[in-house]
Amino acid sequence: MISSDIIFGIFFIFQTCIGFMGNSLLFTLYMYTFLILPHKKKPVDVILAHLTLANALTLIFRGVPNIMSSFGIKLEMSDTGCKTVLYIQRVTRSISLCTTALQSTFQAVTITPSDHKWAWLKKKISTFIQPSLLFFWTINMAIYSVIILKTVASRNTTEGGIGYYTASCKSSAYDQQTSSIFLSTVFIRDLFFLSLMTCNSIYMVNILFRHHRKAQHIRSTIQSSQSSPENKATHVILILVSCFVFFYWTNTFFTVYLVYLAKKNYHLEKFSNFFSSCYPTICSFFLIKNENRIPG
């Protein structure tokens, strides 16, 4: 009979390989467009390049340790290795949050009617993209710098207690003041970007509904064909936002529960890791489906 660890390992292999290949394909496309075909570059490509890079890194730095531990391969890491792996996991996951929110904001502004009071943002939104991305990387790297101080290699696989544990690493609990500052900062950041995604989604659904109702009255083939690419992109972003929110809260629940669990639960930890990597994998498929520069 196949053990649950082997089953988890097989799922992690498929998830990591498929997701990494999809995100790598997209990232390569964006880099090729930037360097070789700049005339085909779209403003949103910069956002998507950062998103696919973050997704690919998340899948590798989460997937490989999960695969090895599932198949019983002891992953010996030094303290520096543990700090690096957990730090990149946290930062790239946060970059996915921030860039998905930025992507939804960009699309919401893009489909804003020309007579709307926020229509003036259409001409300026592109200039905000690169400074925003730089800010995202800087602030998230700063927030998770505490991981560097509190993470070490885990020598005893049976140890438990309050803190975050993996098969090879452990991140011990912070003192009360540091913990309060860290959790408050993460909570405020997450609440802001999740609220931004929610507001953008509601706004885009409203725009699509009004457009659909207007198209029913006008019955204009020309108008429908002109707006279909934007509508298609909007639908994709709405799906991505919904997927992100679902997997985000599921993984957050598992993570918080595991931190305060007195005894380690490896199966629950694997569920948490699997859910945390679902969005990076699914995201690449929806982006590829919406990318008309990929033949076939």
PDB file of C-alpha atoms in Angstrom:
ATOM      1  CA  MET A   1       0.000   0.000   0.000  1.00  0.00           C
ATOM      2  CA  ILE A   2       1.349   3.413  -0.969  1.00  0.00           C
ATOM      3  CA  SER A   3       2.012   5.630   2.038  1.00  0.00           C
ATOM      4  CA  SER A   4       0.516   9.102   2.359  1.00  0.00           C
ATOM      5  CA  ASP A   5       4.011  10.617   2.168  1.00  0.00           C
ATOM      6  CA  ILE A   6       4.576   9.075  -1.273  1.00  0.00           C
ATOM      7  CA  ILE A   7       1.192  10.371  -2.458  1.00  0.00           C
ATOM      8  CA  PHE A   8       2.063  13.850  -1.211  1.00  0.00           C
ATOM      9  CA  GLY A   9       5.437  13.581  -2.941  1.00  0.00           C
ATOM     10  CA  ILE A  10       3.827  12.718  -6.279  1.00  0.00           C
ATOM     11  CA  PHE A  11       1.425  15.651  -5.970  1.00  0.00           C
ATOM     12  CA  PHE A  12       4.310  17.991  -5.091  1.00  0.00           C
ATOM     13  CA  ILE A  13       6.306  16.799  -8.119  1.00  0.00           C
ATOM     14  CA  PHE A  14       3.449  17.481 -10.533  1.00  0.00           C
ATOM     15  CA  GLN A  15       2.582  20.779  -8.878  1.00  0.00           C
ATOM     16  CA  THR A  16       6.169  22.049  -8.793  1.00  0.00           C
ATOM     17  CA  CYS A  17       7.194  20.912 -12.286  1.00  0.00           C
ATOM     18  CA  ILE A  18       4.045  22.044 -14.096  1.00  0.00           C
ATOM     19  CA  GLY A  19       3.826  25.349 -12.244  1.00  0.00           C
ATOM     20  CA  PHE A  20       7.522  26.121 -12.631  1.00  0.00           C
ATOM     21  CA  MET A  21       7.477  25.377 -16.367  1.00  0.00           C
ATOM     22  CA  GLY A  22       4.379  27.531 -16.894  1.00  0.00           C
ATOM     23  CA  ASN A  23       5.751  30.506 -14.982  1.00  0.00           C
ATOM     24  CA  SER A  24       9.199  30.120 -16.561  1.00  0.00           C
ATOM     25  CA  LEU A  25       7.636  30.111 -20.031  1.00  0.00           C
ATOM     26  CA  LEU A  26       5.769  33.318 -19.285  1.00  0.00           C
ATOM     27  CA  PHE A  27       8.779  34.998 -17.665  1.00  0.00           C
ATOM     28  CA  THR A  28      10.924  34.079 -20.680  1.00  0.00           C
ATOM     29  CA  LEU A  29       8.253  35.510 -22.990  1.00  0.00           C
ATOM     30  CA  TYR A  30       8.198  38.809 -21.116  1.00  0.00           C
ATOM     31  CA  MET A  31      12.000  39.056 -21.067  1.00  0.00           C
ATOM     32  CA  TYR A  32      12.154  38.207 -24.782  1.00  0.00           C
ATOM     33  CA  THR A  33       9.555  40.891 -25.492  1.00  0.00           C
ATOM     34  CA  PHE A  34      11.433  43.493 -23.429  1.00  0.00           C
ATOM     35  CA  LEU A  35      14.797  42.778 -25.074  1.00  0.00           C
ATOM     36  CA  ILE A  36      14.002  41.603 -28.626  1.00  0.00           C
ATOM     37  CA  LEU A  37      10.481  42.828 -29.448  1.00  0.00           C
ATOM     38  CA  PRO A  38      10.020  46.070 -27.495  1.00  0.00           C
ATOM     39  CA  HIS A  39       7.339  47.237 -29.950  1.00  0.00           C
ATOM     40  CA  LYS A  40       5.079  44.413 -28.693  1.00  0.00           C
ATOM     41  CA  LYS A  41       5.582  45.265 -25.036  1.00  0.00           C
ATOM     42  CA  LYS A  42       2.491  46.016 -22.962  1.00  0.00           C
ATOM     43  CA  PRO A  43       2.517  48.105 -19.756  1.00  0.00           C
ATOM     44  CA  VAL A  44       1.113  45.167 -17.779  1.00  0.00           C
ATOM     45  CA  ASP A  45       4.033  42.943 -18.872  1.00  0.00           C
ATOM     46  CA  VAL A  46       6.254  44.460 -16.174  1.00  0.00           C
ATOM     47  CA  ILE A  47       3.759  43.457 -13.488  1.00  0.00           C
ATOM     48  CA  LEU A  48       3.349  39.968 -14.910  1.00  0.00           C
ATOM     49  CA  ALA A  49       7.119  39.473 -15.192  1.00  0.00           C
ATOM     50  CA  HIS A  50       7.494  40.131 -11.461  1.00  0.00           C
ATOM     51  CA  LEU A  51       4.471  37.950 -10.680  1.00  0.00           C
ATOM     52  CA  THR A  52       5.731  34.962 -12.685  1.00  0.00           C
ATOM     53  CA  LEU A  53       9.247  35.331 -11.242  1.00  0.00           C
ATOM     54  CA  ALA A  54       7.845  35.349  -7.700  1.00  0.00           C
ATOM     55  CA  ASN A  55       5.629  32.360  -8.503  1.00  0.00           C
ATOM     56  CA  ALA A  56       8.515  30.357  -9.984  1.00  0.00           C
ATOM     57  CA  LEU A  57      10.728  31.040  -6.955  1.00  0.00           C
ATOM     58  CA  THR A  58       7.896  30.138  -4.580  1.00  0.00           C
ATOM     59  CA  LEU A  59       7.363  26.806  -6.320  1.00  0.00           C
ATOM     60  CA  ILE A  60      11.058  25.888  -6.321  1.00  0.00           C
ATOM     61  CA  PHE A  61      11.860  26.911  -2.746  1.00  0.00           C
ATOM     62  CA  ARG A  62       8.702  25.280  -1.393  1.00  0.00           C
ATOM     63  CA  GLY A  63       8.401  22.358  -3.776  1.00  0.00           C
ATOM     64  CA  VAL A  64      11.904  20.877  -3.682  1.00  0.00           C
ATOM     65  CA  PRO A  65      12.109  20.572   0.148  1.00  0.00           C
ATOM     66  CA  ASN A  66       8.568  19.151   0.215  1.00  0.00           C
ATOM     67  CA  ILE A  67       9.376  16.577  -2.469  1.00  0.00           C
ATOM     68  CA  MET A  68      12.552  15.434  -0.722  1.00  0.00           C
ATOM     69  CA  SER A  69      10.925  15.135   2.705  1.00  0.00           C
ATOM     70  CA  SER A  70       7.920  13.275   1.252  1.00  0.00           C
ATOM     71  CA  PHE A  71      10.184  10.610  -0.248  1.00  0.00           C
ATOM     72  CA  GLY A  72      12.199  10.306   2.944  1.00  0.00           C
ATOM     73  CA  ILE A  73      15.288  12.047   1.583  1.00  0.00           C
ATOM     74  CA  LYS A  74      16.979  13.871   4.433  1.00  0.00           C
ATOM     75  CA  LEU A  75      17.672  17.434   3.393  1.00  0.00           C
ATOM     76  CA  GLU A  76      20.645  18.575   5.421  1.00  0.00           C
ATOM     77  CA  MET A  77      20.722  22.356   5.471  1.00  0.00           C
ATOM     78  CA  SER A  78      22.903  24.743   7.386  1.00  0.00           C
ATOM     79  CA  ASP A  79      21.504  27.649   9.365  1.00  0.00           C
ATOM     80  CA  THR A  80      22.279  29.910   6.399  1.00  0.00           C
ATOM     81  CA  GLY A  81      20.455  27.572   4.019  1.00  0.00           C
ATOM     82  CA  CYS A  82      17.379  27.507   6.251  1.00  0.00           C
ATOM     83  CA  LYS A  83      17.357  31.277   6.583  1.00  0.00           C
ATOM     84  CA  THR A  84      17.626  31.662   2.798  1.00  0.00           C
ATOM     85  CA  VAL A  85      14.888  29.149   1.955  1.00  0.00           C
ATOM     86  CA  LEU A  86      12.314  30.419   4.465  1.00  0.00           C
ATOM     87  CA  TYR A  87      13.145  34.052   3.685  1.00  0.00           C
ATOM     88  CA  ILE A  88      12.620  33.574  -0.066  1.00  0.00           C
ATOM     89  CA  GLN A  89       9.423  31.593   0.565  1.00  0.00           C
ATOM     90  CA  ARG A  90       7.908  34.413   2.607  1.00  0.00           C
ATOM     91  CA  VAL A  91       9.086  37.285   0.405  1.00  0.00           C
ATOM     92  CA  THR A  92       7.965  35.725  -2.889  1.00  0.00           C
ATOM     93  CA  ARG A  93       4.565  34.772  -1.450  1.00  0.00           C
ATOM     94  CA  SER A  94       4.093  38.400  -0.408  1.00  0.00           C
ATOM     95  CA  ILE A  95       5.208  39.646  -3.824  1.00  0.00           C
ATOM     96  CA  SER A  96       2.476  37.474  -5.360  1.00  0.00           C
ATOM     97  CA  LEU A  97      -0.045  39.206  -3.100  1.00  0.00           C
ATOM     98  CA  CYS A  98       1.175  42.707  -3.945  1.00  0.00           C
ATOM     99  CA  THR A  99       1.565  42.177  -7.695  1.00  0.00           C
ATOM    100  CA  THR A 100      -1.842  40.488  -8.002  1.00  0.00           C
ATOM    101  CA  ALA A 101      -3.373  43.515  -6.291  1.00  0.00           C
ATOM    102  CA  LEU A 102      -1.426  45.848  -8.598  1.00  0.00           C
ATOM    103  CA  GLN A 103      -2.522  43.839 -11.635  1.00  0.00           C
ATOM    104  CA  SER A 104      -6.181  44.089 -10.619  1.00  0.00           C
ATOM    105  CA  THR A 105      -5.783  47.837 -10.046  1.00  0.00           C
ATOM    106  CA  PHE A 106      -4.187  48.295 -13.462  1.00  0.00           C
ATOM    107  CA  GLN A 107      -7.007  46.387 -15.161  1.00  0.00           C
ATOM    108  CA  ALA A 108      -9.679  48.280 -13.221  1.00  0.00           C
ATOM    109  CA  VAL A 109      -8.209  51.580 -14.402  1.00  0.00           C
ATOM    110  CA  THR A 110      -7.822  50.259 -17.960  1.00  0.00           C
ATOM    111  CA  ILE A 111     -11.523  49.424 -18.357  1.00  0.00           C
ATOM    112  CA  THR A 112     -12.712  52.621 -16.672  1.00  0.00           C
ATOM    113  CA  PRO A 113     -15.071  54.530 -19.016  1.00  0.00           C
ATOM    114  CA  SER A 114     -13.594  57.697 -20.505  1.00  0.00           C
ATOM    115  CA  ASP A 115     -16.280  59.844 -18.870  1.00  0.00           C
ATOM    116  CA  HIS A 116     -15.566  58.508 -15.373  1.00  0.00           C
ATOM    117  CA  LYS A 117     -13.993  60.808 -12.766  1.00  0.00           C
ATOM    118  CA  TRP A 118     -11.005  58.438 -12.458  1.00  0.00           C
ATOM    119  CA  ALA A 119     -10.417  58.282 -16.217  1.00  0.00           C
ATOM    120  CA  TRP A 120      -7.416  60.624 -15.912  1.00  0.00           C
ATOM    121  CA  LEU A 121      -5.514  57.755 -14.273  1.00  0.00           C
ATOM    122  CA  LYS A 122      -5.448  55.860 -17.567  1.00  0.00           C
ATOM    123  CA  LYS A 123      -2.630  58.025 -18.909  1.00  0.00           C
ATOM    124  CA  LYS A 124      -0.646  57.975 -15.653  1.00  0.00           C
ATOM    125  CA  ILE A 125      -1.091  54.436 -14.349  1.00  0.00           C
ATOM    126  CA  SER A 126       1.871  53.095 -16.356  1.00  0.00           C
ATOM    127  CA  THR A 127       4.268  55.514 -14.657  1.00  0.00           C
ATOM    128  CA  PHE A 128       3.329  54.123 -11.236  1.00  0.00           C
ATOM    129  CA  ILE A 129       4.095  50.486 -12.055  1.00  0.00           C
ATOM    130  CA  GLN A 130       7.884  50.290 -11.660  1.00  0.00           C
ATOM    131  CA  PRO A 131       8.055  52.466  -8.499  1.00  0.00           C
ATOM    132  CA  SER A 132       5.281  50.324  -6.998  1.00  0.00           C
ATOM    133  CA  LEU A 133       7.111  47.085  -7.779  1.00  0.00           C
ATOM    134  CA  LEU A 134      10.349  48.429  -6.312  1.00  0.00           C
ATOM    135  CA  PHE A 135       8.441  49.425  -3.173  1.00  0.00           C
ATOM    136  CA  PHE A 136       6.867  45.960  -2.915  1.00  0.00           C
ATOM    137  CA  TRP A 137      10.211  44.181  -3.032  1.00  0.00           C
ATOM    138  CA  THR A 138      11.834  46.615  -0.595  1.00  0.00           C
ATOM    139  CA  ILE A 139       9.080  46.602   2.028  1.00  0.00           C
ATOM    140  CA  ASN A 140       8.596  42.826   1.965  1.00  0.00           C
ATOM    141  CA  MET A 141      12.314  42.126   2.187  1.00  0.00           C
ATOM    142  CA  ALA A 142      12.429  44.452   5.194  1.00  0.00           C
ATOM    143  CA  ILE A 143       9.382  42.903   6.883  1.00  0.00           C
ATOM    144  CA  TYR A 144      10.749  39.368   6.709  1.00  0.00           C
ATOM    145  CA  SER A 145      14.281  40.258   7.758  1.00  0.00           C
ATOM    146  CA  VAL A 146      13.326  38.979  11.240  1.00  0.00           C
ATOM    147  CA  ILE A 147      13.331  35.457   9.774  1.00  0.00           C
ATOM    148  CA  ILE A 148      17.090  35.758   9.307  1.00  0.00           C
ATOM    149  CA  LEU A 149      17.487  36.277  13.052  1.00  0.00           C
ATOM    150  CA  LYS A 150      15.142  33.543  14.306  1.00  0.00           C
ATOM    151  CA  THR A 151      15.583  30.669  11.823  1.00  0.00           C
ATOM    152  CA  VAL A 152      18.071  27.836  12.297  1.00  0.00           C
ATOM    153  CA  ALA A 153      18.494  24.289  11.034  1.00  0.00           C
ATOM    154  CA  SER A 154      16.391  21.716  12.875  1.00  0.00           C
ATOM    155  CA  ARG A 155      18.545  18.816  14.079  1.00  0.00           C
ATOM    156  CA  ASN A 156      15.827  17.017  16.023  1.00  0.00           C
ATOM    157  CA  THR A 157      12.894  15.984  13.820  1.00  0.00           C
ATOM    158  CA  THR A 158      10.642  15.291  16.818  1.00  0.00           C
ATOM    159  CA  GLU A 159      10.976  18.597  18.612  1.00  0.00           C
ATOM    160  CA  GLY A 160       7.931  20.805  18.944  1.00  0.00           C
ATOM    161  CA  GLY A 161       6.742  23.905  20.719  1.00  0.00           C
ATOM    162  CA  ILE A 162       5.533  27.292  19.630  1.00  0.00           C
ATOM    163  CA  GLY A 163       7.158  28.363  16.383  1.00  0.00           C
ATOM    164  CA  TYR A 164       7.252  27.427  12.709  1.00  0.00           C
ATOM    165  CA  TYR A 165       8.803  24.047  11.886  1.00  0.00           C
ATOM    166  CA  THR A 166       9.644  22.239   8.666  1.00  0.00           C
ATOM    167  CA  ALA A 167      11.445  18.951   8.081  1.00  0.00           C
ATOM    168  CA  SER A 168      14.854  20.657   8.162  1.00  0.00           C
ATOM    169  CA  CYS A 169      14.336  24.101   9.679  1.00  0.00           C
ATOM    170  CA  LYS A 170      12.710  25.810  12.603  1.00  0.00           C
ATOM    171  CA  SER A 171      11.797  29.420  13.248  1.00  0.00           C
ATOM    172  CA  SER A 172      11.391  29.980  16.962  1.00  0.00           C
ATOM    173  CA  ALA A 173       8.810  32.315  18.457  1.00  0.00           C
ATOM    174  CA  TYR A 174       9.694  35.983  18.814  1.00  0.00           C
ATOM    175  CA  ASP A 175       9.539  37.975  22.011  1.00  0.00           C
ATOM    176  CA  GLN A 176       6.202  39.652  22.683  1.00  0.00           C
ATOM    177  CA  GLN A 177       7.168  43.109  21.392  1.00  0.00           C
ATOM    178  CA  THR A 178       8.793  41.852  18.184  1.00  0.00           C
ATOM    179  CA  SER A 179       5.936  39.431  17.588  1.00  0.00           C
ATOM    180  CA  SER A 180       3.334  42.186  18.030  1.00  0.00           C
ATOM    181  CA  ILE A 181       5.110  44.538  15.622  1.00  0.00           C
ATOM    182  CA  PHE A 182       5.709  41.808  13.044  1.00  0.00           C
ATOM    183  CA  LEU A 183       2.170  40.407  13.120  1.00  0.00           C
ATOM    184  CA  SER A 184       0.608  43.881  13.066  1.00  0.00           C
ATOM    185  CA  THR A 185       2.702  44.892  10.063  1.00  0.00           C
ATOM    186  CA  VAL A 186       1.862  41.717   8.146  1.00  0.00           C
ATOM    187  CA  PHE A 187      -1.821  41.982   9.062  1.00  0.00           C
ATOM    188  CA  ILE A 188      -2.087  45.617   7.936  1.00  0.00           C
ATOM    189  CA  ARG A 189      -0.243  44.876   4.691  1.00  0.00           C
ATOM    190  CA  ASP A 190      -2.366  41.844   3.888  1.00  0.00           C
ATOM    191  CA  LEU A 191      -5.612  43.581   4.829  1.00  0.00           C
ATOM    192  CA  PHE A 192      -4.762  46.545   2.599  1.00  0.00           C
ATOM    193  CA  PHE A 193      -3.913  44.514  -0.499  1.00  0.00           C
ATOM    194  CA  LEU A 194      -6.744  42.020  -0.054  1.00  0.00           C
ATOM    195  CA  SER A 195      -9.188  44.910   0.390  1.00  0.00           C
ATOM    196  CA  LEU A 196      -7.741  46.577  -2.702  1.00  0.00           C
ATOM    197  CA  MET A 197      -8.233  43.386  -4.724  1.00  0.00           C
ATOM    198  CA  THR A 198     -11.788  43.033  -3.437  1.00  0.00           C
ATOM    199  CA  CYS A 199     -12.706  46.631  -4.275  1.00  0.00           C
ATOM    200  CA  ASN A 200     -11.144  46.336  -7.728  1.00  0.00           C
ATOM    201  CA  SER A 201     -13.027  43.097  -8.355  1.00  0.00           C
ATOM    202  CA  ILE A 202     -16.374  44.601  -7.345  1.00  0.00           C
ATOM    203  CA  TYR A 203     -15.692  47.628  -9.538  1.00  0.00           C
ATOM    204  CA  MET A 204     -14.725  45.475 -12.553  1.00  0.00           C
ATOM    205  CA  VAL A 205     -17.777  43.238 -12.147  1.00  0.00           C
ATOM    206  CA  ASN A 206     -19.938  46.362 -12.098  1.00  0.00           C
ATOM    207  CA  ILE A 207     -18.280  47.683 -15.263  1.00  0.00           C
ATOM    208  CA  LEU A 208     -18.706  44.341 -17.040  1.00  0.00           C
ATOM    209  CA  PHE A 209     -22.357  44.129 -16.018  1.00  0.00           C
ATOM    210  CA  ARG A 210     -23.064  47.639 -17.296  1.00  0.00           C
ATOM    211  CA  HIS A 211     -21.234  46.903 -20.548  1.00  0.00           C
ATOM    212  CA  HIS A 212     -23.158  43.656 -21.025  1.00  0.00           C
ATOM    213  CA  ARG A 213     -26.463  45.389 -20.417  1.00  0.00           C
ATOM    214  CA  LYS A 214     -25.529  48.192 -22.803  1.00  0.00           C
ATOM    215  CA  ALA A 215     -24.418  45.702 -25.476  1.00  0.00           C
ATOM    216  CA  GLN A 216     -27.770  43.940 -25.274  1.00  0.00           C
ATOM    217  CA  HIS A 217     -29.512  47.182 -26.183  1.00  0.00           C
ATOM    218  CA  ILE A 218     -27.090  48.350 -28.841  1.00  0.00           C
ATOM    219  CA  ARG A 219     -26.378  44.934 -30.420  1.00  0.00           C
ATOM    220  CA  SER A 220     -23.256  46.342 -32.022  1.00  0.00           C
ATOM    221  CA  THR A 221     -20.858  43.748 -33.419  1.00  0.00           C
ATOM    222  CA  ILE A 222     -18.124  46.353 -33.794  1.00  0.00           C
ATOM    223  CA  GLN A 223     -18.349  47.479 -30.206  1.00  0.00           C
ATOM    224  CA  SER A 224     -18.371  43.910 -28.891  1.00  0.00           C
ATOM    225  CA  SER A 225     -15.310  42.925 -30.912  1.00  0.00           C
ATOM    226  CA  GLN A 226     -13.407  46.004 -29.816  1.00  0.00           C
ATOM    227  CA  SER A 227     -14.057  45.428 -26.132  1.00  0.00           C
ATOM    228  CA  SER A 228     -13.628  41.631 -26.064  1.00  0.00           C
ATOM    229  CA  PRO A 229      -9.838  41.583 -25.365  1.00  0.00           C
ATOM    230  CA  GLU A 230     -10.272  43.880 -22.361  1.00  0.00           C
ATOM    231  CA  ASN A 231     -13.266  41.884 -21.152  1.00  0.00           C
ATOM    232  CA  LYS A 232     -11.334  38.638 -21.515  1.00  0.00           C
ATOM    233  CA  ALA A 233      -8.396  40.033 -19.539  1.00  0.00           C
ATOM    234  CA  THR A 234     -10.773  41.315 -16.872  1.00  0.00           C
ATOM    235  CA  HIS A 235     -12.413  37.905 -16.510  1.00  0.00           C
ATOM    236  CA  VAL A 236      -8.987  36.266 -16.118  1.00  0.00           C
ATOM    237  CA  ILE A 237      -7.961  38.735 -13.418  1.00  0.00           C
ATOM    238  CA  LEU A 238     -11.227  38.235 -11.547  1.00  0.00           C
ATOM    239  CA  ILE A 239     -10.592  34.478 -11.539  1.00  0.00           C
ATOM    240  CA  LEU A 240      -6.991  34.977 -10.381  1.00  0.00           C
ATOM    241  CA  VAL A 241      -8.074  37.279  -7.555  1.00  0.00           C
ATOM    242  CA  SER A 242     -10.724  34.777  -6.426  1.00  0.00           C
ATOM    243  CA  CYS A 243      -8.194  31.925  -6.488  1.00  0.00           C
ATOM    244  CA  PHE A 244      -5.601  33.964  -4.637  1.00  0.00           C
ATOM    245  CA  VAL A 245      -8.000  34.988  -1.863  1.00  0.00           C
ATOM    246  CA  PHE A 246      -9.224  31.415  -1.393  1.00  0.00           C
ATOM    247  CA  PHE A 247      -5.768  29.814  -1.250  1.00  0.00           C
ATOM    248  CA  TYR A 248      -4.369  32.701   0.798  1.00  0.00           C
ATOM    249  CA  TRP A 249      -6.890  32.341   3.606  1.00  0.00           C
ATOM    250  CA  THR A 250      -6.680  28.542   3.540  1.00  0.00           C
ATOM    251  CA  ASN A 251      -2.900  28.626   3.869  1.00  0.00           C
ATOM    252  CA  THR A 252      -3.052  31.375   6.510  1.00  0.00           C
ATOM    253  CA  PHE A 253      -5.377  29.255   8.644  1.00  0.00           C
ATOM    254  CA  PHE A 254      -3.050  26.256   8.406  1.00  0.00           C
ATOM    255  CA  THR A 255       0.053  28.355   9.122  1.00  0.00           C
ATOM    256  CA  VAL A 256      -1.368  30.045  12.226  1.00  0.00           C
ATOM    257  CA  TYR A 257      -2.633  26.716  13.538  1.00  0.00           C
ATOM    258  CA  LEU A 258       0.740  25.045  12.977  1.00  0.00           C
ATOM    259  CA  VAL A 259       2.634  27.856  14.712  1.00  0.00           C
ATOM    260  CA  TYR A 260       0.679  27.394  17.936  1.00  0.00           C
ATOM    261  CA  LEU A 261       0.473  23.604  17.766  1.00  0.00           C
ATOM    262  CA  ALA A 262       2.303  22.021  20.695  1.00  0.00           C
ATOM    263  CA  LYS A 263       3.303  18.936  18.689  1.00  0.00           C
ATOM    264  CA  LYS A 264       4.331  18.935  15.060  1.00  0.00           C
ATOM    265  CA  ASN A 265       1.849  17.566  12.524  1.00  0.00           C
ATOM    266  CA  TYR A 266       3.697  16.789   9.287  1.00  0.00           C
ATOM    267  CA  HIS A 267       0.577  15.840   7.345  1.00  0.00           C
ATOM    268  CA  LEU A 268      -1.084  19.158   8.173  1.00  0.00           C
ATOM    269  CA  GLU A 269       2.154  20.917   7.284  1.00  0.00           C
ATOM    270  CA  LYS A 270       2.155  19.214   3.879  1.00  0.00           C
ATOM    271  CA  PHE A 271      -1.450  20.263   3.282  1.00  0.00           C
ATOM    272  CA  SER A 272      -0.463  23.837   4.126  1.00  0.00           C
ATOM    273  CA  ASN A 273       2.523  23.743   1.768  1.00  0.00           C
ATOM    274  CA  PHE A 274       0.421  22.220  -1.001  1.00  0.00           C
ATOM    275  CA  PHE A 275      -2.258  24.926  -0.737  1.00  0.00           C
ATOM    276  CA  SER A 276       0.364  27.682  -0.582  1.00  0.00           C
ATOM    277  CA  SER A 277       1.718  26.547  -3.967  1.00  0.00           C
ATOM    278  CA  CYS A 278      -1.646  26.094  -5.695  1.00  0.00           C
ATOM    279  CA  TYR A 279      -2.020  29.742  -6.712  1.00  0.00           C
ATOM    280  CA  PRO A 280       1.451  30.040  -8.332  1.00  0.00           C
ATOM    281  CA  THR A 281       0.644  26.932 -10.390  1.00  0.00           C
ATOM    282  CA  ILE A 282      -2.906  27.873 -11.410  1.00  0.00           C
ATOM    283  CA  CYS A 283      -1.922  31.476 -12.121  1.00  0.00           C
ATOM    284  CA  SER A 284       0.434  30.490 -14.940  1.00  0.00           C
ATOM    285  CA  PHE A 285      -2.278  28.534 -16.785  1.00  0.00           C
ATOM    286  CA  PHE A 286      -4.761  31.400 -16.767  1.00  0.00           C
ATOM    287  CA  LEU A 287      -2.088  33.867 -17.899  1.00  0.00           C
ATOM    288  CA  ILE A 288      -0.986  31.550 -20.717  1.00  0.00           C
ATOM    289  CA  LYS A 289      -4.603  31.143 -21.826  1.00  0.00           C
ATOM    290  CA  ASN A 290      -4.954  34.923 -22.003  1.00  0.00           C
ATOM    291  CA  GLU A 291      -1.581  35.475 -23.722  1.00  0.00           C
ATOM    292  CA  ASN A 292      -2.081  35.839 -27.489  1.00  0.00           C
ATOM    293  CA  ARG A 293       1.683  36.116 -28.105  1.00  0.00           C
ATOM    294  CA  ILE A 294       2.084  32.397 -27.358  1.00  0.00           C
ATOM    295  CA  PRO A 295       1.324  30.441 -30.564  1.00  0.00           C
ATOM    296  CA  GLY A 296      -1.270  27.685 -30.462  1.00  0.00           C
TER     297      GLY A 296
END
